Amino acid sequence: LAKTTQPISMDSYEGQEVNITCSHNNIATNDYITWYQQFPSQGPRFIIQGYKTKVTNEVASLFIPADRKSSTLSLPRVSLSDTAVYYCLVVTQVGSARQLTFGSGTQLTVLP
Amino acid sequence: DAEITQSPRHKITETGRQVTLACHQTWNHNNMFWYRQDLGHGLRLIHYSYGVQDTNKGEVSDGYSVSRSNTEDLPLTLESAASSQTSVYFCASSDSYGLDGTDTQYFGPGTRLTVL
């Protein structure tokens, strides 16, 4: 089972760029990494997903180095409303079975 | 609008009782998942289903069961509730893998279960 590791918490100020890193071992070439955001008393919400190099959408970027042992979620110019817990998810296909491994989450607090 | 709902939102039960948590999605998604979320453990997969009549065990399946009789519903049953099963339970659904391998999961609002 793939294991993922994230920092427990991070603080930032409004307007700054925030980078949250997830370490993941035993990740294969075809495994993809997904990041979710969760607010209190709500279910997680999809942010971004990728296999390799860099992926960007309207809210975030995802950087995956060549060795794929980690991935970094980048949030540009955070605001107070970005205060949430961020989870990385590694999905591994093993034959016909699927292994889903969530990290334990990073609590991001954005300060004014 | 399509959505995924869970019921009840809060449940208190006693040790040894059978409990069923409902999950209903109107996305017409093939895949459905059940997770539990405990402080310090993030989300852990309990069971998942790729389609009707298909069920698979996840990382923490002991003490839980699911059945998939239609596309929309995946109820989670705790056969004999234990205090260790006190947790927040999330249901999610996703469509099949796209050609590029993407598989976005849509989560329900969660059920907070307390076993006394």
XYZ file of C-alpha atoms in Angstrom:
228
model
C 0.000 0.000 0.000
C 1.423 3.361 -1.003
C 2.193 5.620 1.958
C 1.776 9.386 1.827
C 3.207 11.998 4.190
C 2.196 15.646 4.519
C 3.054 18.424 6.974
C 0.449 18.671 9.718
C -0.039 22.415 9.437
C 1.089 25.574 7.672
C 0.435 29.275 8.193
C 0.463 31.929 5.508
C -0.648 35.504 4.939
C -3.162 36.781 2.452
C -1.721 37.349 -1.001
C 1.195 34.961 -0.575
C 1.873 31.811 -2.581
C 1.562 28.597 -0.583
C 3.266 25.323 -1.444
C 2.179 22.097 0.259
C 4.257 18.998 -0.373
C 3.163 15.383 -0.209
C 5.718 12.588 -0.107
C 4.635 9.267 -1.571
C 6.657 6.075 -1.913
C 5.943 3.024 -4.085
C 4.247 5.115 -6.706
C 4.264 3.591 -10.171
C 4.535 5.255 -13.545
C 0.811 5.221 -14.193
C -0.321 6.221 -10.709
C -1.812 9.672 -10.466
C -1.850 12.168 -7.615
C -4.928 14.151 -6.669
C -5.382 16.967 -4.181
C -8.566 17.725 -2.264
C -9.644 20.623 -0.074
C -11.875 20.184 2.958
C -13.701 22.776 5.027
C -15.087 21.962 8.489
C -18.251 19.820 8.460
C -18.031 19.298 4.697
C -16.811 16.552 2.422
C -13.529 16.990 0.546
C -13.619 18.843 -2.762
C -11.408 18.149 -5.787
C -8.695 20.713 -6.542
C -6.264 19.280 -9.075
C -4.840 16.032 -10.417
C -1.760 14.979 -12.369
C 0.675 12.259 -13.417
C 3.917 14.103 -14.031
C 5.687 17.446 -14.481
C 3.254 20.319 -14.061
C -0.492 20.739 -14.212
C -2.289 24.052 -13.804
C -5.943 24.959 -13.534
C -7.833 28.063 -12.513
C -7.198 27.598 -8.782
C -3.883 25.752 -8.340
C -0.806 24.169 -9.836
C 0.592 20.721 -9.214
C 4.292 19.993 -9.573
C 5.550 16.426 -9.793
C 9.327 15.924 -10.131
C 10.845 13.310 -12.377
C 11.406 10.796 -9.569
C 7.713 11.116 -8.586
C 8.523 10.561 -4.912
C 6.694 13.739 -4.016
C 4.250 16.285 -5.366
C 3.667 19.923 -4.502
C 0.360 21.729 -4.509
C 0.831 25.426 -5.193
C -1.881 27.938 -4.316
C -1.186 31.394 -5.759
C -2.142 34.498 -3.779
C -4.127 32.805 -1.021
C -7.055 34.491 0.679
C -8.727 33.943 4.046
C -11.244 31.624 2.374
C -8.421 29.214 1.479
C -8.114 28.269 5.150
C -8.883 24.553 5.049
C -7.348 21.107 5.274
C -5.621 19.890 2.117
C -5.222 16.200 1.332
C -3.160 14.429 -1.274
C -4.482 11.168 -2.653
C -2.529 8.497 -4.467
C -4.531 6.003 -6.478
C -2.711 2.832 -7.441
C -4.105 0.313 -9.861
C -3.059 -3.198 -8.874
C -4.476 -5.612 -11.422
C -8.206 -5.020 -11.304
C -8.056 -3.681 -7.749
C -7.710 -0.057 -6.741
C -5.718 1.183 -3.782
C -6.571 4.671 -2.562
C -4.255 6.249 -0.026
C -5.042 9.664 1.408
C -2.445 11.649 3.274
C -3.326 12.688 6.811
C -3.940 16.244 5.656
C -2.330 19.665 6.037
C -4.212 22.363 7.920
C -3.568 25.627 6.087
C -4.355 28.782 8.034
C -4.340 32.039 6.097
C -3.836 35.090 8.263
C -4.885 38.667 7.427
C -28.671 19.527 -10.153
C -26.945 16.206 -9.635
C -25.793 15.573 -6.102
C -24.699 13.045 -3.521
C -26.532 12.824 -0.204
C -25.994 10.940 3.018
C -28.419 10.071 5.781
C -28.637 10.403 8.626
C -26.247 13.307 9.179
C -25.857 12.401 12.834
C -26.423 9.070 14.547
C -25.952 7.858 18.099
C -26.171 4.142 18.730
C -25.171 1.548 21.267
C -22.488 -1.083 21.138
C -23.677 -4.249 19.440
C -26.479 -2.707 17.414
C -26.690 -2.941 13.644
C -26.463 0.415 11.906
C -26.962 1.297 8.250
C -25.770 4.548 6.723
C -27.323 5.586 3.436
C -25.600 7.128 0.429
C -27.480 8.251 -2.679
C -26.056 9.893 -5.787
C -27.811 11.285 -8.819
C -24.680 11.688 -10.954
C -25.267 8.253 -12.503
C -21.665 7.436 -11.561
C -20.380 3.892 -11.802
C -17.993 4.113 -8.853
C -18.968 4.652 -5.227
C -16.816 4.722 -2.107
C -17.131 4.765 1.652
C -14.484 6.371 3.868
C -14.093 7.008 7.541
C -12.324 10.066 8.848
C -10.673 10.139 12.254
C -8.484 12.836 13.714
C -4.878 12.215 12.736
C -5.733 9.551 10.152
C -7.212 11.529 7.305
C -9.601 9.521 5.163
C -9.401 5.751 5.068
C -11.181 3.637 2.503
C -13.697 1.116 3.856
C -15.376 -0.354 0.772
C -15.877 0.611 -2.833
C -17.944 -0.460 -5.812
C -17.292 -0.227 -9.535
C -20.907 -0.877 -10.471
C -24.096 -2.765 -9.667
C -23.433 -6.066 -7.871
C -19.733 -5.203 -7.519
C -18.158 -4.560 -4.102
C -14.541 -4.499 -2.944
C -12.810 -4.229 0.399
C -10.723 -1.225 1.226
C -8.044 -0.608 3.813
C -10.327 -0.808 6.895
C -13.210 -3.082 5.916
C -13.448 -5.264 9.042
C -16.829 -4.828 10.739
C -18.431 -3.171 7.711
C -20.381 -4.428 4.720
C -21.901 -2.902 1.592
C -24.169 -4.028 -1.199
C -24.856 -2.393 -4.561
C -28.273 -3.249 -5.980
C -28.608 -0.167 -8.186
C -26.436 2.608 -9.586
C -27.620 5.331 -7.218
C -27.175 3.751 -3.769
C -24.412 2.186 -1.700
C -25.560 1.646 1.899
C -22.907 0.937 4.524
C -23.821 -1.497 7.309
C -22.106 -1.926 10.628
C -23.192 -5.419 11.636
C -22.413 -4.989 15.347
C -21.346 -1.472 16.171
C -18.250 -0.994 18.318
C -16.947 2.117 20.064
C -13.917 2.027 17.754
C -16.295 2.740 14.884
C -17.177 6.156 16.248
C -16.138 8.393 13.370
C -17.268 10.626 10.545
C -18.237 8.637 7.478
C -18.047 10.024 3.959
C -19.517 8.591 0.826
C -18.130 9.524 -2.587
C -18.820 8.737 -6.213
C -16.901 9.036 -9.456
C -17.275 8.213 -13.081
C -15.132 5.571 -14.705
C -11.581 6.417 -15.683
C -11.351 8.770 -18.565
C -8.921 8.146 -21.398
C -6.351 10.252 -19.540
C -6.909 8.375 -16.269
C -8.698 11.147 -14.423
C -11.185 10.069 -11.780
C -12.626 12.932 -9.747
C -14.467 11.873 -6.636
C -17.464 13.866 -5.423
C -18.040 13.603 -1.701
C -21.211 13.715 0.321
C -21.597 15.911 3.422
C -20.741 13.114 5.854
C -22.433 11.230 8.691
C -21.199 11.636 12.226
C -21.642 8.322 14.033
C -21.217 7.902 17.770
C -21.209 4.435 19.293
C -21.753 4.430 23.054
